[in-house]
């Protein structure tokens, strides 16, 4: 069999030769010649069809690629750009992607994150402003009195003593504030270790009661203390628990007017000992209530201070595996429940 071009080089020919044998002798050759033009045409047609299909596949996949890149890559790029803007401090960046799929979810989560960052940033700025203010007030007074004493009549002992008294008190206030700030950053960064021991909360509450009675008298507030008998022991850091109760009580005394009522009580509930602080003071607006335990959050009242008291208390209660809840109604009053796990049964 052999294939060659025809004489005019127009198309291919196939030749098949077969020897005709008779008794071992080749008597002749059978030769078959056929033009391959039809076969060639068919091959060409098939090749063209394949080329066409290949081309179509490339075009369609290209279009799918472009579609995918538009619908997935583009929004992701938008998210990346927005994230970079936020990282560079432009916290009010928002994404506008309205979709019902994962990318839509990603963009709404992103927007939520941006909102939270914005809120925290605002709270932090307000915090810095209020701390600066809190620090400046006693400093101004200390400086003022030092100058008055220096320029005044050094013989007037009474005035000097008054001045020194204020300087001392204001310095104490500054120390307390700075200690609070340090304490807070230690608590938040988890650097606080509790000195736990078995304690009878009755003793703590009696001690705190004594501490607050003069203030109640000064502010003309009715202060009630009720403690259930035979409360179970707690395994807790006594000083830290005092700090929590004092913070919460301090709020009640701060936000309750003359002739108001503040009540501190403690009782057992299931496996917990509950310490309840209740007042009939100014109450907390509904929209503020979910945030009062956030760090740096403080109300609009000018009695609000650094906004750390409740967040410190919450950290401490959490460290004791307890929980703290606050209920309040504007104009009616506030109740705070501090629940701590009782330790009976596990006592040695
Ligand atoms: N008993 C309460 N009555 C009314 N408002 C309250 C009461 N307790 C807390 N709040 C509101 O919650 C805010 C946060 O309380 P928190 O104790 O954390 O901060 P603060 O009292 O303002 O400052 P700090 O405790 O650091 O001196 C307060 O500013 C106040 O607006
Ligand atoms: Mg407070």
GROMACS .gro file of C-alpha atoms and ligand atoms in nm:
model
  380
    1UNK     CA    1   0.000   0.000   0.000
    2UNK     CA    2   0.131   0.340  -0.071
    3UNK     CA    3  -0.004   0.689  -0.084
    4UNK     CA    4   0.123   0.957  -0.312
    5UNK     CA    5   0.010   1.270  -0.486
    6UNK     CA    6  -0.148   1.230  -0.828
    7UNK     CA    7   0.036   1.341  -1.131
    8UNK     CA    8  -0.096   1.694  -1.122
    9UNK     CA    9  -0.032   1.720  -0.753
   10UNK     CA   10  -0.399   1.802  -0.706
   11UNK     CA   11  -0.503   1.533  -0.463
   12UNK     CA   12  -0.373   1.225  -0.290
   13UNK     CA   13  -0.401   0.877  -0.440
   14UNK     CA   14  -0.389   0.545  -0.259
   15UNK     CA   15  -0.255   0.243  -0.435
   16UNK     CA   16  -0.301  -0.114  -0.314
   17UNK     CA   17  -0.112  -0.391  -0.496
   18UNK     CA   18  -0.152  -0.760  -0.439
   19UNK     CA   19   0.052  -1.030  -0.612
   20UNK     CA   20  -0.142  -1.304  -0.792
   21UNK     CA   21   0.039  -1.630  -0.733
   22UNK     CA   22   0.001  -1.966  -0.901
   23UNK     CA   23   0.200  -2.256  -0.762
   24UNK     CA   24   0.447  -2.030  -0.591
   25UNK     CA   25   0.502  -1.825  -0.902
   26UNK     CA   26   0.388  -1.464  -0.926
   27UNK     CA   27   0.169  -1.455  -1.231
   28UNK     CA   28   0.057  -1.100  -1.207
   29UNK     CA   29  -0.029  -0.812  -0.976
   30UNK     CA   30  -0.366  -0.688  -0.881
   31UNK     CA   31  -0.349  -0.313  -0.848
   32UNK     CA   32  -0.617  -0.093  -0.702
   33UNK     CA   33  -0.595   0.282  -0.723
   34UNK     CA   34  -0.830   0.519  -0.551
   35UNK     CA   35  -0.837   0.896  -0.509
   36UNK     CA   36  -0.824   1.011  -0.144
   37UNK     CA   37  -0.992   1.343  -0.214
   38UNK     CA   38  -1.319   1.234  -0.049
   39UNK     CA   39  -1.140   1.111   0.261
   40UNK     CA   40  -0.936   1.429   0.273
   41UNK     CA   41  -1.250   1.639   0.249
   42UNK     CA   42  -1.413   1.447   0.533
   43UNK     CA   43  -1.103   1.491   0.750
   44UNK     CA   44  -1.099   1.861   0.670
   45UNK     CA   45  -1.467   1.893   0.758
   46UNK     CA   46  -1.423   1.711   1.087
   47UNK     CA   47  -1.117   1.922   1.167
   48UNK     CA   48  -1.313   2.240   1.098
   49UNK     CA   49  -1.599   2.124   1.320
   50UNK     CA   50  -1.352   2.049   1.601
   51UNK     CA   51  -1.185   2.387   1.553
   52UNK     CA   52  -1.522   2.558   1.564
   53UNK     CA   53  -1.625   2.373   1.883
   54UNK     CA   54  -1.284   2.448   2.038
   55UNK     CA   55  -1.326   2.816   1.952
   56UNK     CA   56  -1.675   2.824   2.098
   57UNK     CA   57  -1.556   2.653   2.418
   58UNK     CA   58  -1.279   2.912   2.457
   59UNK     CA   59  -1.522   3.201   2.400
   60UNK     CA   60  -1.786   3.060   2.638
   61UNK     CA   61  -1.533   2.986   2.913
   62UNK     CA   62  -1.388   3.331   2.865
   63UNK     CA   63  -1.734   3.480   2.908
   64UNK     CA   64  -1.800   3.267   3.217
   65UNK     CA   65  -1.463   3.382   3.353
   66UNK     CA   66  -1.551   3.745   3.299
   67UNK     CA   67  -1.894   3.691   3.456
   68UNK     CA   68  -1.741   3.516   3.759
   69UNK     CA   69  -1.477   3.781   3.798
   70UNK     CA   70  -1.744   4.050   3.785
   71UNK     CA   71  -1.968   3.879   4.036
   72UNK     CA   72  -1.707   3.746   4.280
   73UNK     CA   73  -1.371   3.907   4.232
   74UNK     CA   74  -1.501   4.263   4.193
   75UNK     CA   75  -1.701   4.271   4.519
   76UNK     CA   76  -1.410   4.108   4.700
   77UNK     CA   77  -1.184   4.378   4.562
   78UNK     CA   78  -1.433   4.636   4.694
   79UNK     CA   79  -1.415   4.471   5.038
   80UNK     CA   80  -1.035   4.477   5.024
   81UNK     CA   81  -1.026   4.845   4.929
   82UNK     CA   82  -1.275   4.932   5.206
   83UNK     CA   83  -1.076   4.724   5.461
   84UNK     CA   84  -0.760   4.913   5.366
   85UNK     CA   85  -0.939   5.244   5.412
   86UNK     CA   86  -1.058   5.137   5.756
   87UNK     CA   87  -0.707   5.020   5.844
   88UNK     CA   88  -0.582   5.368   5.756
   89UNK     CA   89  -0.827   5.524   6.002
   90UNK     CA   90  -1.125   5.610   5.782
   91UNK     CA   91  -1.373   5.433   6.006
   92UNK     CA   92  -1.688   5.563   5.841
   93UNK     CA   93  -1.625   5.353   5.530
   94UNK     CA   94  -1.933   5.151   5.423
   95UNK     CA   95  -1.990   4.884   5.159
   96UNK     CA   96  -2.291   4.905   4.932
   97UNK     CA   97  -2.337   4.546   4.812
   98UNK     CA   98  -2.698   4.429   4.819
   99UNK     CA   99  -2.696   4.056   4.753
  100UNK     CA  100  -2.860   3.751   4.892
  101UNK     CA  101  -2.556   3.525   4.893
  102UNK     CA  102  -2.232   3.477   5.085
  103UNK     CA  103  -2.088   3.796   4.941
  104UNK     CA  104  -2.393   3.991   5.059
  105UNK     CA  105  -2.343   3.837   5.403
  106UNK     CA  106  -1.974   3.923   5.399
  107UNK     CA  107  -2.053   4.283   5.313
  108UNK     CA  108  -2.316   4.322   5.587
  109UNK     CA  109  -2.078   4.162   5.841
  110UNK     CA  110  -1.812   4.401   5.719
  111UNK     CA  111  -2.043   4.699   5.764
  112UNK     CA  112  -2.132   4.579   6.113
  113UNK     CA  113  -1.762   4.552   6.196
  114UNK     CA  114  -1.702   4.903   6.062
  115UNK     CA  115  -1.989   5.035   6.275
  116UNK     CA  116  -1.847   4.868   6.587
  117UNK     CA  117  -1.502   5.008   6.518
  118UNK     CA  118  -1.653   5.353   6.471
  119UNK     CA  119  -1.849   5.320   6.794
  120UNK     CA  120  -1.544   5.200   6.990
  121UNK     CA  121  -1.333   5.477   6.844
  122UNK     CA  122  -1.592   5.735   6.947
  123UNK     CA  123  -1.618   5.587   7.297
  124UNK     CA  124  -1.239   5.586   7.327
  125UNK     CA  125  -1.218   5.951   7.224
  126UNK     CA  126  -1.491   6.047   7.468
  127UNK     CA  127  -1.309   5.846   7.734
  128UNK     CA  128  -0.983   6.028   7.672
  129UNK     CA  129  -1.168   6.359   7.685
  130UNK     CA  130  -1.342   6.273   8.012
  131UNK     CA  131  -1.028   6.128   8.172
  132UNK     CA  132  -0.833   6.438   8.075
  133UNK     CA  133  -1.108   6.645   8.229
  134UNK     CA  134  -1.111   6.432   8.545
  135UNK     CA  135  -0.734   6.468   8.573
  136UNK     CA  136  -0.735   6.839   8.507
  137UNK     CA  137  -0.995   6.937   8.765
  138UNK     CA  138  -0.799   6.822   9.072
  139UNK     CA  139  -0.474   6.945   8.919
  140UNK     CA  140  -0.623   7.292   8.868
  141UNK     CA  141  -0.739   7.297   9.225
  142UNK     CA  142  -0.401   7.175   9.358
  143UNK     CA  143  -0.216   7.434   9.153
  144UNK     CA  144  -0.463   7.707   9.257
  145UNK     CA  145  -0.422   7.634   9.626
  146UNK     CA  146  -0.045   7.606   9.603
  147UNK     CA  147  -0.034   7.950   9.437
  148UNK     CA  148  -0.277   8.098   9.694
  149UNK     CA  149  -0.071   7.970   9.984
  150UNK     CA  150   0.253   8.093   9.827
  151UNK     CA  151   0.120   8.442   9.757
  152UNK     CA  152  -0.092   8.470  10.072
  153UNK     CA  153  -0.024   8.553  10.428
  154UNK     CA  154   0.203   8.277  10.555
  155UNK     CA  155   0.099   8.364  10.910
  156UNK     CA  156  -0.265   8.268  10.844
  157UNK     CA  157  -0.239   7.910  10.960
  158UNK     CA  158  -0.609   7.834  10.917
  159UNK     CA  159  -0.605   7.926  10.550
  160UNK     CA  160  -0.287   7.729  10.490
  161UNK     CA  161  -0.435   7.424  10.657
  162UNK     CA  162  -0.755   7.453  10.453
  163UNK     CA  163  -0.551   7.474  10.138
  164UNK     CA  164  -0.328   7.183  10.230
  165UNK     CA  165  -0.634   6.980  10.318
  166UNK     CA  166  -0.780   7.033   9.972
  167UNK     CA  167  -0.445   6.961   9.809
  168UNK     CA  168  -0.429   6.634  10.000
  169UNK     CA  169  -0.787   6.533   9.908
  170UNK     CA  170  -0.745   6.621   9.543
  171UNK     CA  171  -0.417   6.425   9.528
  172UNK     CA  172  -0.600   6.126   9.673
  173UNK     CA  173  -0.867   6.164   9.407
  174UNK     CA  174  -0.602   6.171   9.136
  175UNK     CA  175  -0.436   5.862   9.281
  176UNK     CA  176  -0.767   5.678   9.287
  177UNK     CA  177  -0.842   5.770   8.929
  178UNK     CA  178  -0.500   5.661   8.806
  179UNK     CA  179  -0.529   5.339   9.005
  180UNK     CA  180  -0.869   5.275   8.846
  181UNK     CA  181  -0.722   5.321   8.501
  182UNK     CA  182  -0.429   5.091   8.572
  183UNK     CA  183  -0.659   4.836   8.728
  184UNK     CA  184  -0.888   4.852   8.431
  185UNK     CA  185  -0.612   4.794   8.177
  186UNK     CA  186  -0.482   4.503   8.385
  187UNK     CA  187  -0.829   4.347   8.400
  188UNK     CA  188  -0.893   4.393   8.031
  189UNK     CA  189  -0.559   4.241   7.932
  190UNK     CA  190  -0.621   3.943   8.162
  191UNK     CA  191  -0.324   4.026   8.386
  192UNK     CA  192  -0.522   4.010   8.708
  193UNK     CA  193  -0.487   3.708   8.931
  194UNK     CA  194  -0.752   3.662   9.194
  195UNK     CA  195  -0.664   3.593   9.556
  196UNK     CA  196  -0.951   3.353   9.618
  197UNK     CA  197  -1.055   3.220   9.954
  198UNK     CA  198  -1.373   3.097  10.122
  199UNK     CA  199  -1.567   3.406  10.223
  200UNK     CA  200  -1.894   3.480  10.396
  201UNK     CA  201  -2.047   3.758  10.188
  202UNK     CA  202  -2.241   3.876  10.497
  203UNK     CA  203  -1.916   4.018  10.638
  204UNK     CA  204  -1.837   4.199  10.315
  205UNK     CA  205  -2.182   4.354  10.296
  206UNK     CA  206  -2.173   4.467  10.661
  207UNK     CA  207  -1.835   4.629  10.600
  208UNK     CA  208  -1.962   4.809  10.288
  209UNK     CA  209  -2.278   4.918  10.468
  210UNK     CA  210  -2.066   5.096  10.731
  211UNK     CA  211  -1.870   5.261  10.457
  212UNK     CA  212  -2.182   5.401  10.285
  213UNK     CA  213  -2.390   5.509  10.588
  214UNK     CA  214  -2.220   5.852  10.617
  215UNK     CA  215  -2.276   5.913  10.246
  216UNK     CA  216  -2.642   5.812  10.274
  217UNK     CA  217  -2.686   6.058  10.562
  218UNK     CA  218  -2.506   6.332  10.372
  219UNK     CA  219  -2.718   6.281  10.059
  220UNK     CA  220  -3.037   6.222  10.264
  221UNK     CA  221  -3.096   5.888  10.098
  222UNK     CA  222  -3.272   5.597  10.270
  223UNK     CA  223  -3.024   5.315  10.266
  224UNK     CA  224  -3.155   4.964  10.344
  225UNK     CA  225  -2.948   4.652  10.380
  226UNK     CA  226  -3.111   4.307  10.391
  227UNK     CA  227  -2.911   3.990  10.416
  228UNK     CA  228  -3.065   3.642  10.420
  229UNK     CA  229  -2.953   3.425  10.712
  230UNK     CA  230  -2.706   3.137  10.662
  231UNK     CA  231  -2.587   3.225  10.315
  232UNK     CA  232  -2.351   2.967  10.168
  233UNK     CA  233  -1.984   3.054  10.144
  234UNK     CA  234  -1.829   3.184   9.824
  235UNK     CA  235  -1.487   3.097   9.692
  236UNK     CA  236  -1.388   3.444   9.584
  237UNK     CA  237  -1.143   3.731   9.600
  238UNK     CA  238  -1.291   3.930   9.886
  239UNK     CA  239  -1.138   4.268   9.788
  240UNK     CA  240  -1.247   4.233   9.428
  241UNK     CA  241  -1.603   4.142   9.529
  242UNK     CA  242  -1.609   4.449   9.755
  243UNK     CA  243  -1.492   4.654   9.460
  244UNK     CA  244  -1.785   4.528   9.250
  245UNK     CA  245  -2.045   4.600   9.519
  246UNK     CA  246  -1.896   4.944   9.587
  247UNK     CA  247  -1.897   5.032   9.214
  248UNK     CA  248  -2.261   4.937   9.175
  249UNK     CA  249  -2.365   5.106   9.501
  250UNK     CA  250  -2.169   5.415   9.405
  251UNK     CA  251  -2.378   5.439   9.086
  252UNK     CA  252  -2.701   5.409   9.283
  253UNK     CA  253  -2.594   5.683   9.523
  254UNK     CA  254  -2.474   5.898   9.236
  255UNK     CA  255  -2.790   5.870   9.030
  256UNK     CA  256  -3.049   5.893   9.311
  257UNK     CA  257  -3.182   6.225   9.435
  258UNK     CA  258  -3.245   6.337   9.789
  259UNK     CA  259  -3.514   6.137   9.973
  260UNK     CA  260  -3.458   5.851   9.732
  261UNK     CA  261  -3.406   5.490   9.827
  262UNK     CA  262  -3.107   5.262   9.781
  263UNK     CA  263  -3.134   4.901   9.885
  264UNK     CA  264  -2.857   4.643   9.908
  265UNK     CA  265  -2.969   4.285   9.964
  266UNK     CA  266  -2.830   3.937   9.938
  267UNK     CA  267  -3.005   3.603   9.912
  268UNK     CA  268  -2.958   3.252   9.787
  269UNK     CA  269  -3.103   3.147   9.454
  270UNK     CA  270  -3.038   2.788   9.349
  271UNK     CA  271  -2.665   2.736   9.344
  272UNK     CA  272  -2.591   3.107   9.347
  273UNK     CA  273  -2.563   3.382   9.597
  274UNK     CA  274  -2.727   3.695   9.457
  275UNK     CA  275  -2.627   4.044   9.560
  276UNK     CA  276  -2.893   4.291   9.453
  277UNK     CA  277  -2.855   4.668   9.442
  278UNK     CA  278  -3.171   4.863   9.378
  279UNK     CA  279  -3.249   5.233   9.364
  280UNK     CA  280  -3.539   5.458   9.272
  281UNK     CA  281  -3.315   5.713   9.106
  282UNK     CA  282  -3.307   5.865   8.759
  283UNK     CA  283  -3.293   5.531   8.574
  284UNK     CA  284  -3.127   5.459   8.239
  285UNK     CA  285  -3.275   5.537   7.896
  286UNK     CA  286  -3.378   5.225   7.705
  287UNK     CA  287  -3.135   5.298   7.422
  288UNK     CA  288  -2.840   5.322   7.666
  289UNK     CA  289  -2.921   5.011   7.869
  290UNK     CA  290  -2.753   4.753   7.640
  291UNK     CA  291  -2.426   4.949   7.652
  292UNK     CA  292  -2.387   5.054   8.016
  293UNK     CA  293  -2.146   4.768   8.087
  294UNK     CA  294  -1.932   4.841   7.783
  295UNK     CA  295  -1.595   4.985   7.861
  296UNK     CA  296  -1.586   5.367   7.847
  297UNK     CA  297  -1.965   5.391   7.814
  298UNK     CA  298  -2.111   5.665   8.027
  299UNK     CA  299  -2.448   5.832   8.033
  300UNK     CA  300  -2.529   6.189   7.943
  301UNK     CA  301  -2.574   6.293   8.306
  302UNK     CA  302  -2.299   6.521   8.432
  303UNK     CA  303  -2.265   6.284   8.727
  304UNK     CA  304  -2.136   6.016   8.490
  305UNK     CA  305  -1.764   5.983   8.534
  306UNK     CA  306  -1.519   5.768   8.338
  307UNK     CA  307  -1.762   5.495   8.240
  308UNK     CA  308  -1.534   5.226   8.380
  309UNK     CA  309  -1.715   5.119   8.699
  310UNK     CA  310  -1.958   4.872   8.546
  311UNK     CA  311  -1.716   4.731   8.290
  312UNK     CA  312  -1.457   4.666   8.564
  313UNK     CA  313  -1.731   4.504   8.773
  314UNK     CA  314  -1.839   4.284   8.486
  315UNK     CA  315  -1.482   4.164   8.426
  316UNK     CA  316  -1.441   4.079   8.794
  317UNK     CA  317  -1.774   3.894   8.812
  318UNK     CA  318  -1.685   3.699   8.495
  319UNK     CA  319  -1.350   3.602   8.648
  320UNK     CA  320  -1.554   3.445   8.931
  321UNK     CA  321  -1.775   3.255   8.685
  322UNK     CA  322  -2.069   3.465   8.793
  323UNK     CA  323  -2.288   3.703   8.601
  324UNK     CA  324  -2.415   4.054   8.638
  325UNK     CA  325  -2.743   4.186   8.501
  326UNK     CA  326  -2.891   4.534   8.500
  327UNK     CA  327  -3.256   4.637   8.464
  328UNK     CA  328  -3.367   4.995   8.459
  329UNK     CA  329  -3.650   5.224   8.372
  330UNK     CA  330  -3.604   5.592   8.302
  331UNK     CA  331  -3.740   5.800   8.587
  332UNK     CA  332  -3.824   5.492   8.794
  333UNK     CA  333  -3.498   5.336   8.902
  334UNK     CA  334  -3.241   5.065   8.849
  335UNK     CA  335  -3.176   4.710   8.972
  336UNK     CA  336  -2.844   4.533   8.942
  337UNK     CA  337  -2.815   4.159   9.013
  338UNK     CA  338  -2.475   4.010   9.081
  339UNK     CA  339  -2.485   3.628   9.094
  340UNK     CA  340  -2.188   3.431   9.220
  341UNK     CA  341  -2.165   3.051   9.241
  342UNK     CA  342  -2.199   2.917   9.596
  343UNK     CA  343  -1.927   2.686   9.716
  344UNK     CA  344  -2.112   2.462   9.962
  345UNK     CA  345  -2.082   2.092   9.903
  346UNK     CA  346  -1.729   2.143   9.778
  347UNK     CA  347  -1.602   2.260  10.115
  348UNK     CA  348  -1.346   2.045  10.289
  349LIG     N1  349  -2.802   5.311   8.917
  349LIG     C1  350  -2.794   5.382   8.805
  349LIG     N2  351  -2.889   5.477   8.776
  349LIG     C2  352  -2.882   5.548   8.662
  349LIG     N3  353  -2.784   5.535   8.570
  349LIG     C3  354  -2.689   5.445   8.591
  349LIG     C4  355  -2.688   5.362   8.708
  349LIG     N4  356  -2.581   5.280   8.701
  349LIG     C5  357  -2.517   5.310   8.586
  349LIG     N5  358  -2.580   5.408   8.519
  349LIG     C6  359  -2.542   5.464   8.385
  349LIG     O1  360  -2.444   5.379   8.328
  349LIG     C7  361  -2.326   5.453   8.298
  349LIG     C8  362  -2.205   5.365   8.314
  349LIG     O2  363  -2.182   5.335   8.451
  349LIG     P1  364  -2.035   5.313   8.502
  349LIG     O3  365  -2.040   5.284   8.648
  349LIG     O4  366  -1.968   5.212   8.415
  349LIG     O5  367  -1.964   5.452   8.474
  349LIG     P2  368  -1.966   5.587   8.557
  349LIG     O6  369  -2.040   5.568   8.685
  349LIG     O7  370  -2.015   5.694   8.465
  349LIG     O8  371  -1.812   5.614   8.584
  349LIG     P3  372  -1.719   5.541   8.694
  349LIG     O9  373  -1.798   5.429   8.753
  349LIG    O10  374  -1.603   5.492   8.614
  349LIG    O11  375  -1.685   5.646   8.792
  349LIG     C9  376  -2.330   5.573   8.390
  349LIG    O12  377  -2.258   5.681   8.335
  349LIG    C10  378  -2.480   5.602   8.398
  349LIG    O13  379  -2.522   5.677   8.287
  350LIG    MG1  380  -1.990   5.405   8.815
   0.00000   0.00000   0.00000
